[in-house]
Coordinates of C-alpha atoms in Angstrom, one line a residue:
X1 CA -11.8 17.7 24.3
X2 CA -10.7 19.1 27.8
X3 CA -11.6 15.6 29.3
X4 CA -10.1 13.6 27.3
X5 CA -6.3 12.4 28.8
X6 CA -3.2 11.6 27.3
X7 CA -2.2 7.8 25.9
X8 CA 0.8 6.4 27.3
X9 CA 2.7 4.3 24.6
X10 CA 4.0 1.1 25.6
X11 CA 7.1 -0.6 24.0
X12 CA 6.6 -4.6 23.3
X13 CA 8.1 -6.7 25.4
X14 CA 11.7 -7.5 24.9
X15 CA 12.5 -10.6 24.0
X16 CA 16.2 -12.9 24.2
X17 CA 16.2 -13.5 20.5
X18 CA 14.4 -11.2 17.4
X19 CA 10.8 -13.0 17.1
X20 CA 11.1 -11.8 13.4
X21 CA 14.0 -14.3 12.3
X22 CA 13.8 -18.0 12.0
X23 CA 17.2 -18.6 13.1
X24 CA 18.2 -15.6 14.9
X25 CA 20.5 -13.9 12.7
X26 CA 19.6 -11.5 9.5
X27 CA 21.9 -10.3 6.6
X28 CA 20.5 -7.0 6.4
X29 CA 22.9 -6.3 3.2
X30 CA 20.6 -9.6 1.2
X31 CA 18.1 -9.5 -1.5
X32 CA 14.8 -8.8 -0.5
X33 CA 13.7 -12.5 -1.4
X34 CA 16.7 -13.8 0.7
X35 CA 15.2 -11.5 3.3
X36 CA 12.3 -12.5 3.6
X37 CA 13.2 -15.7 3.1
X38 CA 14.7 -15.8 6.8
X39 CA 11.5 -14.7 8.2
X40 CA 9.1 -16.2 10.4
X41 CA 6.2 -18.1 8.2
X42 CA 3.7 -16.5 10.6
X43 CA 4.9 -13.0 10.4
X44 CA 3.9 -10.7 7.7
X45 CA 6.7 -8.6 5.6
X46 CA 5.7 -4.8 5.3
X47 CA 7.5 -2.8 3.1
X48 CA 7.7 1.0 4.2
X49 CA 8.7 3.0 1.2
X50 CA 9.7 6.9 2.3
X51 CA 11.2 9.4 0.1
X52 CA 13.0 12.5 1.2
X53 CA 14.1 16.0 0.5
X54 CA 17.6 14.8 -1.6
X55 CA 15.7 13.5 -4.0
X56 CA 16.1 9.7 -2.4
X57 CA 13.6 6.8 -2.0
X58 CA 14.7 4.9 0.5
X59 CA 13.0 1.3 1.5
X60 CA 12.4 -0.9 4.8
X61 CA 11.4 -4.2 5.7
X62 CA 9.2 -4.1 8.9
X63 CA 8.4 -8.0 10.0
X64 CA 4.5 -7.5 11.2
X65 CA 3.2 -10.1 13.9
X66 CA -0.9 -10.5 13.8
X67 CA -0.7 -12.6 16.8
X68 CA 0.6 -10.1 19.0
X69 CA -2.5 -8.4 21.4
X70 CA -1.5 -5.1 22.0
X71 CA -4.4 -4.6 24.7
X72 CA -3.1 -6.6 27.0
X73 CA 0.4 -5.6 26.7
X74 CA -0.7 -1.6 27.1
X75 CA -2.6 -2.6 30.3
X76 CA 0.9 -4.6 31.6
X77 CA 3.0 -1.1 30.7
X78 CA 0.2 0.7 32.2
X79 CA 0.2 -1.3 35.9
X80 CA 4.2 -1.6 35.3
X81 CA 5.3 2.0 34.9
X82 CA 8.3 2.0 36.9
X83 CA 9.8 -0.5 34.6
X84 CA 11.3 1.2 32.2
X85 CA 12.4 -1.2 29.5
X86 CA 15.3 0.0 27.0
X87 CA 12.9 0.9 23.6
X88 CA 16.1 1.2 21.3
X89 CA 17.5 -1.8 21.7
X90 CA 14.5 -3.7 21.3
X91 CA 13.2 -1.0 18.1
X92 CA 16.9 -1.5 16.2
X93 CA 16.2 -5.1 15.5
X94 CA 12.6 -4.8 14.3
X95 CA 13.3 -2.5 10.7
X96 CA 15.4 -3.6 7.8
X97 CA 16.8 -1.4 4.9
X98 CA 16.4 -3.1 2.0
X99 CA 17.2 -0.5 -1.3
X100 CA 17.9 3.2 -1.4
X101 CA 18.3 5.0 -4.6
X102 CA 17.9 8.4 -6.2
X103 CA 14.9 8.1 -8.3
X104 CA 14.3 11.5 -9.0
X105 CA 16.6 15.3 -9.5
X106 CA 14.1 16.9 -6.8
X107 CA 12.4 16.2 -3.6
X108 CA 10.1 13.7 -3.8
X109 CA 7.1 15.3 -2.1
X110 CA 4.0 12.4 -2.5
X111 CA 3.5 7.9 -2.9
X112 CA 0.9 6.0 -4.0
X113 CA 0.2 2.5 -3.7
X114 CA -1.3 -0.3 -5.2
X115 CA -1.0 -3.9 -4.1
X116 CA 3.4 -4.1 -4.2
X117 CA 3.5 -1.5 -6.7
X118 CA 4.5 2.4 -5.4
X119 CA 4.4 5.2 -7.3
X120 CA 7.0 8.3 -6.6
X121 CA 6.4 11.9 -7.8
X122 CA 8.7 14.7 -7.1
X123 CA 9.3 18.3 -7.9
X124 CA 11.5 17.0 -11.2
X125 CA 8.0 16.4 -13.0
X126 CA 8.2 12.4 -13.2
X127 CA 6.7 9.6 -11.9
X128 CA 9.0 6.3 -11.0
X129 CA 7.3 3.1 -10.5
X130 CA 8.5 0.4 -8.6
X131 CA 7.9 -3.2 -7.7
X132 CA 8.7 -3.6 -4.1
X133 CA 8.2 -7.6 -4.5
X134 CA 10.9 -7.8 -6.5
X135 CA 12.6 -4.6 -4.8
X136 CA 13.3 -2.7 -8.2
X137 CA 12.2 0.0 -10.4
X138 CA 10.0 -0.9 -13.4
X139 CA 8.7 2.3 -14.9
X140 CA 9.0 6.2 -15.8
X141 CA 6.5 9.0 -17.1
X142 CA 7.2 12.6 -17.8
X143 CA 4.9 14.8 -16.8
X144 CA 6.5 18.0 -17.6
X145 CA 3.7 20.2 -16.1
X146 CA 5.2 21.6 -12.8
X147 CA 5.9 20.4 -9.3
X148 CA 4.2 17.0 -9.2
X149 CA 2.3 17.5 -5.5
X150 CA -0.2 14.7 -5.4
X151 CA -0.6 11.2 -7.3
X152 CA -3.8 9.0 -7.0
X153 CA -3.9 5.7 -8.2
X154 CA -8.0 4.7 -9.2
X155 CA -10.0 1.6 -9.0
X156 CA -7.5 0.2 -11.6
X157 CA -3.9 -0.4 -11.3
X158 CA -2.8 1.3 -14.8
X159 CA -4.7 4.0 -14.1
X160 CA -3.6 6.9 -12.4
X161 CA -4.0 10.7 -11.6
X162 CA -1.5 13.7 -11.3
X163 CA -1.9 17.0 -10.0
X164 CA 1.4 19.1 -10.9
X165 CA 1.4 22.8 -10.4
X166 CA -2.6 23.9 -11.3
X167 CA -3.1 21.6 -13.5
X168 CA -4.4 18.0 -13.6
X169 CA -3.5 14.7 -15.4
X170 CA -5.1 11.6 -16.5
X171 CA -2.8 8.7 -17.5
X172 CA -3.9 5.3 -18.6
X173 CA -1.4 2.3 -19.5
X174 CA -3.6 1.4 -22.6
X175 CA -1.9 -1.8 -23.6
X176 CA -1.3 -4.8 -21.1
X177 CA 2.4 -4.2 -21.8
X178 CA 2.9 -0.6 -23.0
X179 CA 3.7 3.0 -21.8
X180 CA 1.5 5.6 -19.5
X181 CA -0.4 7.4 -22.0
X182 CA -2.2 10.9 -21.1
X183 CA -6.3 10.3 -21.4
X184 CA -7.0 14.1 -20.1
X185 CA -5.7 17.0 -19.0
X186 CA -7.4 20.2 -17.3
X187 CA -5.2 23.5 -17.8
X188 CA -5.2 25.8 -14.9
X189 CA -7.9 23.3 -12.7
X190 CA -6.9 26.4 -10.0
X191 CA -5.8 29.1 -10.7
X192 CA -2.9 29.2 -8.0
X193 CA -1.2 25.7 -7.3
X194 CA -2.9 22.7 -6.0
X195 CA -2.6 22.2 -2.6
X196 CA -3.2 18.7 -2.2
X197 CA -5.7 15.8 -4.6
X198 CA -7.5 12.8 -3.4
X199 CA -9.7 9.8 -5.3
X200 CA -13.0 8.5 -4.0
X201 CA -13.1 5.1 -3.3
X202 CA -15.1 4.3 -6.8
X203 CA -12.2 5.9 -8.4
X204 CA -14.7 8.1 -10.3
X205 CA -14.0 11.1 -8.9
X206 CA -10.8 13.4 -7.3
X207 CA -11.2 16.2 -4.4
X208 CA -8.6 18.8 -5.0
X209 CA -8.2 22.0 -2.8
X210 CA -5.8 24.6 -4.3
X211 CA -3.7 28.2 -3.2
X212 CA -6.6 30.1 -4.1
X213 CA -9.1 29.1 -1.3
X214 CA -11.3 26.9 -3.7
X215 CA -12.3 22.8 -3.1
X216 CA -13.1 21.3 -6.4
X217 CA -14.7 17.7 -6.9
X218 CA -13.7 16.5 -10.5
X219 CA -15.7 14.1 -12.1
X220 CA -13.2 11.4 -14.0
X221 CA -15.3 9.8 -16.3
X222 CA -16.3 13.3 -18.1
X223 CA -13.2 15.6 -17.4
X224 CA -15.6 17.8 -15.9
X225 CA -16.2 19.8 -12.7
X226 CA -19.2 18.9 -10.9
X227 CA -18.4 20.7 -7.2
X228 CA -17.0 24.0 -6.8
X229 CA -16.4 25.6 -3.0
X230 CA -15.2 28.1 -1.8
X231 CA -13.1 27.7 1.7
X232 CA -12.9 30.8 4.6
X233 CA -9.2 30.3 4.0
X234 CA -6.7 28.0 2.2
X235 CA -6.7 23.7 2.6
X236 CA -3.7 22.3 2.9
X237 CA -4.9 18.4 3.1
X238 CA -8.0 16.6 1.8
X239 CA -9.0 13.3 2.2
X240 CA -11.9 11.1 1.2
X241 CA -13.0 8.4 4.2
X242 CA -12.3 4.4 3.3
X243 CA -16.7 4.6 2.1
X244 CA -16.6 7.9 0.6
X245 CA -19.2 9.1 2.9
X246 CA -17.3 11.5 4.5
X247 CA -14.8 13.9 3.6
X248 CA -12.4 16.1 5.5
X249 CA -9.9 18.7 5.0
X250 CA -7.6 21.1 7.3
X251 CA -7.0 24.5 7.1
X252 CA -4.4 25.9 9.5
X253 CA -5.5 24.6 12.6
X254 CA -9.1 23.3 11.7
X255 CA -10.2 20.2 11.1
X256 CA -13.2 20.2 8.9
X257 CA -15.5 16.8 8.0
X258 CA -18.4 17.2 5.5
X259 CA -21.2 14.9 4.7
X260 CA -20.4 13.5 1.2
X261 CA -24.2 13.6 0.0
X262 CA -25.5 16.5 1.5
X263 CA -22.3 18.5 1.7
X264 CA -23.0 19.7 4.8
X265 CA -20.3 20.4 7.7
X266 CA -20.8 17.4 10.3
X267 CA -17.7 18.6 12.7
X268 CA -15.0 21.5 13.4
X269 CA -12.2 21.0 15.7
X270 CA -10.0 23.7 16.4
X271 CA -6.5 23.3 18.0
X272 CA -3.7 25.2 19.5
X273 CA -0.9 23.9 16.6
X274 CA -1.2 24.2 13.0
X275 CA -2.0 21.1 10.8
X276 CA 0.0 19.2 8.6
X277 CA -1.6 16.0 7.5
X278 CA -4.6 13.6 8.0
X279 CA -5.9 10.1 7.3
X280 CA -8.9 8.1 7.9
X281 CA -8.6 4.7 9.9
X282 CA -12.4 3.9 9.3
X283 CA -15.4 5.8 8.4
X284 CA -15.4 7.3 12.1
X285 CA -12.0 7.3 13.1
X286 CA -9.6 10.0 11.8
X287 CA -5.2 10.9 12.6
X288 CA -4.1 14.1 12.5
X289 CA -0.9 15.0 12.2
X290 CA 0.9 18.6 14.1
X291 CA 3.6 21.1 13.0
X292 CA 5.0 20.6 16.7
X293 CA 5.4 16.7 15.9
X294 CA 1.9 15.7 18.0
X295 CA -0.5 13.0 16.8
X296 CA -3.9 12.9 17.6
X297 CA -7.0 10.1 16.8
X298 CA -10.1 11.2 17.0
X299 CA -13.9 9.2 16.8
X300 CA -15.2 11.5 14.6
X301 CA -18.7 9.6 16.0
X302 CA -18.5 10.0 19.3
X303 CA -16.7 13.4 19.1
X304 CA -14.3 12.3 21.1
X305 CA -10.3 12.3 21.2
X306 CA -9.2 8.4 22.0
X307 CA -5.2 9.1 21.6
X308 CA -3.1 11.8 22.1
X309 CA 0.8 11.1 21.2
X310 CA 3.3 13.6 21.8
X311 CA 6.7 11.3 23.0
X312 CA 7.4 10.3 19.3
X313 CA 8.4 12.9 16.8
X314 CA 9.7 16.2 17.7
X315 CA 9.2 18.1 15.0
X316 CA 6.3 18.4 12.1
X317 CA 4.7 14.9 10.6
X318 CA 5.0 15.0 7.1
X319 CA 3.1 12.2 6.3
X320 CA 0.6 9.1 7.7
X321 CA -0.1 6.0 6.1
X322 CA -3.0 3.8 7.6
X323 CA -4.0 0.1 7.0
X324 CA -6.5 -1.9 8.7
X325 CA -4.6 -5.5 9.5
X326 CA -7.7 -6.9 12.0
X327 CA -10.8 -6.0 12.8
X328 CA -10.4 -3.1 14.0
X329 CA -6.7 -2.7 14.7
X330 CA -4.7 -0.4 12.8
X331 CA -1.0 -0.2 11.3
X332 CA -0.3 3.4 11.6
X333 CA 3.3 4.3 10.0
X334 CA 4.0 8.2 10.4
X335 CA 7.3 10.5 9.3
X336 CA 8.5 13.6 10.2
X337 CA 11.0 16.0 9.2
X338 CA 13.5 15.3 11.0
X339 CA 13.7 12.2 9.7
X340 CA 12.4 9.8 12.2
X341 CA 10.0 6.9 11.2
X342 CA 7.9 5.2 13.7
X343 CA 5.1 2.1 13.7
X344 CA 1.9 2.4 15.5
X345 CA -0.4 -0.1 16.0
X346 CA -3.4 1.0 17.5
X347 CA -7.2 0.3 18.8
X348 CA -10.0 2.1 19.8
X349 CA -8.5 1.4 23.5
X350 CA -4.8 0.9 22.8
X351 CA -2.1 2.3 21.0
X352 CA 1.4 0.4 20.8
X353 CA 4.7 1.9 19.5
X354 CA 6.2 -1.4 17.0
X355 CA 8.9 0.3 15.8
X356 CA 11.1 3.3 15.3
X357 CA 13.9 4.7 12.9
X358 CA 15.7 7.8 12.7
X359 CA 17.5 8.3 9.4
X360 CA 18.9 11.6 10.0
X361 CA 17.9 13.1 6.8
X362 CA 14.4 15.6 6.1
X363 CA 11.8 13.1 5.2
X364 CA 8.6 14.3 2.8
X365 CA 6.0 11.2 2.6
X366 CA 6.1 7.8 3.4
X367 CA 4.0 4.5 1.5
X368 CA 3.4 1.1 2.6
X369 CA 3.1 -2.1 0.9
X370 CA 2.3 -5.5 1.9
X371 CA 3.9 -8.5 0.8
X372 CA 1.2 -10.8 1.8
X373 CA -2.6 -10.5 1.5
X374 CA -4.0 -8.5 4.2
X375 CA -7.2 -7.3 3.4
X376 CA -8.8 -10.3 2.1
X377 CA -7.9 -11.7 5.8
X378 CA -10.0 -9.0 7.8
X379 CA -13.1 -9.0 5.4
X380 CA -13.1 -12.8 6.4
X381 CA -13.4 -11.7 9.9
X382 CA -15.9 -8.7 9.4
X383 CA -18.5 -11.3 7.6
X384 CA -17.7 -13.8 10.5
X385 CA -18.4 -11.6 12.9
X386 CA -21.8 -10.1 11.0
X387 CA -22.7 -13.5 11.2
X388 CA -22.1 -14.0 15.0
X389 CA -23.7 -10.5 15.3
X390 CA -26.8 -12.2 13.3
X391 CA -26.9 -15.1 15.8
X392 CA -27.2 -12.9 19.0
X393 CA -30.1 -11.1 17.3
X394 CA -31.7 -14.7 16.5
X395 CA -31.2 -15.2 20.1
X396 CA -32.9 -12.4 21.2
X397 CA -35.9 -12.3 18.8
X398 CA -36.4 -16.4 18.7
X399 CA -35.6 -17.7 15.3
X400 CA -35.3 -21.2 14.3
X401 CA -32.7 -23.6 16.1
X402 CA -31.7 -24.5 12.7
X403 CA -30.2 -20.8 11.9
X404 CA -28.7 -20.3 15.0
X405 CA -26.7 -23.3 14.5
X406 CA -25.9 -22.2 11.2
X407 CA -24.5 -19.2 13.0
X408 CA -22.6 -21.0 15.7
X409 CA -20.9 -22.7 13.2
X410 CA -19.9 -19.6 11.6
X411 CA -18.6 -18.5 15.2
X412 CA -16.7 -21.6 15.3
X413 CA -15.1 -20.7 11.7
X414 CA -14.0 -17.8 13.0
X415 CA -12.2 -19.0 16.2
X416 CA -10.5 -21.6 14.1
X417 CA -9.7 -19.0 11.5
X418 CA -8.1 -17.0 14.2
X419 CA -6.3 -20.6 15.6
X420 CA -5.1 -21.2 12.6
X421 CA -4.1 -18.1 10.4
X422 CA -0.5 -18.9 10.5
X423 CA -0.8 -22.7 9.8
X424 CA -2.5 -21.3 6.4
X425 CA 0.2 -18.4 6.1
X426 CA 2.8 -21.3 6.3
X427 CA 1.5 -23.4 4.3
X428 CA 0.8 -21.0 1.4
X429 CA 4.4 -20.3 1.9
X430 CA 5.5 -23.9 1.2
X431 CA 2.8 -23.6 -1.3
X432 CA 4.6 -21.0 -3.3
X433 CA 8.2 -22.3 -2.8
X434 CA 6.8 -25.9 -4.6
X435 CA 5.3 -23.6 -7.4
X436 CA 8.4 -21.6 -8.2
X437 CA 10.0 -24.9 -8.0
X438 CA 8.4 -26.5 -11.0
X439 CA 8.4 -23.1 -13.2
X440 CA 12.3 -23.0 -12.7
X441 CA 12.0 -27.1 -14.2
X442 CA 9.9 -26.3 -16.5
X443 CA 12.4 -23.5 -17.9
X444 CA 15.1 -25.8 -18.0
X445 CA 13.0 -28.5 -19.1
X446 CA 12.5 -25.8 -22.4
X447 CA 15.8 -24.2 -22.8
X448 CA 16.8 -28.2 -23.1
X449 CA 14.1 -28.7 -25.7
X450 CA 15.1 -25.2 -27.3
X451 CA 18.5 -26.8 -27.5
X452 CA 18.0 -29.8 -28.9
X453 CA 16.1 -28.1 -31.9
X454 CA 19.0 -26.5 -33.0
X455 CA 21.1 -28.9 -32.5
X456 CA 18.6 -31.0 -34.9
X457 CA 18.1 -28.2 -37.1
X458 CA 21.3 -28.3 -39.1
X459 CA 20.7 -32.7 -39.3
X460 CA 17.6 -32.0 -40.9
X461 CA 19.1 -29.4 -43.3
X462 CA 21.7 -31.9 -44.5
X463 CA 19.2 -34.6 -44.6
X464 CA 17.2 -32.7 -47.0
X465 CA 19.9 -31.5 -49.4
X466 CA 20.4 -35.3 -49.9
X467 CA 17.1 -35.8 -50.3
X468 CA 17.1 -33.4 -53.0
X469 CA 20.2 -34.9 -54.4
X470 CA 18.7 -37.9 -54.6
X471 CA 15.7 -37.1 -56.2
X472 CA 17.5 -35.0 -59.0
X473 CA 19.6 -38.2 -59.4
X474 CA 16.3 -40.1 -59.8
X475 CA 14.9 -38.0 -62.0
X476 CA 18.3 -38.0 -64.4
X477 CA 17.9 -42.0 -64.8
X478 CA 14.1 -41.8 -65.6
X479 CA 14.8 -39.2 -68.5
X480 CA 17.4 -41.5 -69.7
X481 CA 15.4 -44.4 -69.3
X482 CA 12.2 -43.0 -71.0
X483 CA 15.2 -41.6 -74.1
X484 CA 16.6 -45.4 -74.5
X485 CA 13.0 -46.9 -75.0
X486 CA 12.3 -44.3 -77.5
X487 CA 15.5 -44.9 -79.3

């Protein structure tokens, strides 16, 4: 990559008034559903989740806007480079704190996500579960079987694994409503401490690469090892691509991508600073993270370095969290240890700095969660776009009239999806304030009836005590009856 050149990152364009509030003014120091609640219907909450060295997890509110094009503002900064616009002011108003709390008696060293839930492990040995939609902390397991340095959450949400010192755990919640229970555990999975733990997409499997120079693929249906490698020297990262048909791993200053099926090596890229983390975008594009702060973004493909970013952090990345939030547009949310959190999002052709805090403090990992449905959005597109693909083919190769207007009409769905994407987002929101509207009526509309029972309870207790009375009474005068006609 001696051809490749540099990418300039471009702040957004400043604005009069914060695009992210509906009347200009936030109380930072609000609930999270107050919060939110100030927001711009069209905007999407994000909720960046980063925990840190003093044993802290701390949480932001990041307000995402999907209508923004950040292709056309890179080519404006690009033509424009004399102005220099002010970047803090502009960054300070774009990231809200909403919690911090010490979850944990040791660093908290690795997140995992699942829809608004995030998982926490640290050096204590435990796992803390939160619910970052209602901004509080629902759950705790003990481990109790070293260091906790990775946690994978599988296809299911109560399922989860744990790799703690060189061991591995399996924990399943077994009832809808219950604890974390252990399924399986593998004593001494390495025999030195494992490095770093990943889950295939299927969630049948976990990758883990150890101290002791060996890559291990773990089959989680069995319990069993079915892959056993070992590495020229020790991994520190692994990671499984968004398919599973790819997987990579650094060591050092290597970057190394295997074919999933085969096993074979596909690619090796060497560089001048050592590694310290990696994540997949899509099946071809990978980050990699530097000790000296740099990130890079490579088409794995092509071979090819697209962005090279070296103005952000200046010193290690710890961590990098990637989520697709368009068709092929990325959010890229990276810490280092210095404490500094920054918001990429970035293209093929683009890459556009959202966002940046500094929180003075040594940062280990970072998680995000979205508040709003994100993914469901862009596989709409990616079938909307196959089918516009389709109708270019038809086109070419001279189908029927009839399927081609089938497929214009799915062009048309597409450009009205994009058109209208926050129209739907708003409504959805009016949507959901109506339904928690009639549950809170409906709870009073039972805590009245609930009220009213007891208060008839005690009536009907008196009525039948003279109901008994009465038929005692009744019963008296029949015996004496019945004793007179005798007589």
């Amino acid at each position: 990559h001696k051809h490749t050149m540099t990418t300039t990152i471009t702040p957004s364009s400043p604005s009069a008034e914060p695009p992210t509030l509906s009347d200009g003014v936030i109380d930072a120091e609000a609930p999270l559903h107050s919060i939110v609640s100030q927001l711009d219907p069209k905007l999407i909450p994000v909720m960046i989740s980063v925990g840190t060295y003093s044993s802290c997890v701390a949480g932001f509110l990041f307000p995402l806007d999907l209508e923004k094009d950040i292709t056309a503002t890179a080519q404006k900064g690009e033509s424009n480079e004399k102005d220099d616009t002010n970047r803090e002011d502009e960054e300070e108003e774009m990231m809200f704190k909403t919690f911090s709390t010490k979850a944990h008696d040791g660093s908290v060293d690795t997140f995992a996500t699942h829809g608004t839930f995030c998982f926490s492990g640290s050096t204590d040995e435990t796992v803390c579960m939160f619910n970052m939609k209602r901004n509080v902390q629902e759950g705790e397991v003990k481990v109790a079987r070293g260091p906790i340095s990775k946690i994978c959450i599988l296809n299911q949400f109560h399922d989860f694994a744990v790799a703690s010192g060189n061991n591995l755990t399996f924990f399943s919640q077994l009832t809808p409503k219950g604890f974390f229970e252990v399924v399986w555990q593998v004593d001494n999975a390495h025999k030195k401490p494992i490095m770093d733990m990943d889950a295939h997409p299927s969630g049948r499997a976990v990758l883990t690469v150890g101290a002791d120079g060996r890559l291990k693929l773990w089959n989680l249906l069995t319990a069993q090892m079915d892959f056993e490698t070992h590495l020229e020297s020790r991994a520190d990262k692994v990671r499984w691509s968004p398919q599973g048909k790819t997987f990579a791993f650094s060591r050092k200053d290597t970057l190394v991508i295997h074919n999933s099926d085969t096993a074979e090596q596909i690619i090796e890229l060497k560089h001048e600073h050592h590694i310290t983390t990696i994540a997949y975008l899509n099946e071809y594009l990978i980050s990699v993270g530097f000790k000296n702060g740099e990130l890079r973004i490579y088409d794995v493909a092509e071979r090819q370095l697209l962005h090279q970013i070296t103005e952000i952090h200046k010193s290690r990345v710890k961590d990098i969290s990637v989520h697709e939030i368009n068709v092929l547009e990325f959010l890229l949310v990276s810490v280092s240890s210095d404490g500094v959190i920054s918001v990429l999002r970035v293209k093929e052709d683009a890459a556009q700095l959202q966002c940046i805090q500094d929180l003075d403090t040594r940062i280990h990992c970072v998680a995000v969660n979205f508040l709003k449905n994100v993914s469901r959005r862009v596989k709409k597109r990616y079938v909307l776009l196959e089918k516009m693909h389709a109708r270019q083919l038809a086109e070419q190769g001279g189908e029927d009239a009839a399927d081609k207007e089938d497929i214009a009409v799915a062009e048309g769905e597409y450009h009205e999806l994009e058109a209208t994407a926050s129209i739907k987002e708003t409504s959805s929101a009016g949507e959901e304030k109506s339904k928690s509207k009639k549950k809170t009526k409906k709870r009073k509309r039972e805590e009245k009836d609930a009220d009213a029972q007891e208060e008839e309870e005690p009536k009907k207790k008196k009525k039948s005590k003279r109901s008994k009375s009465t038929d005692k009474s009744e019963k008296k005068k029949k015996k004496k009856s019945k004793r007179s006609k005798s007589e």
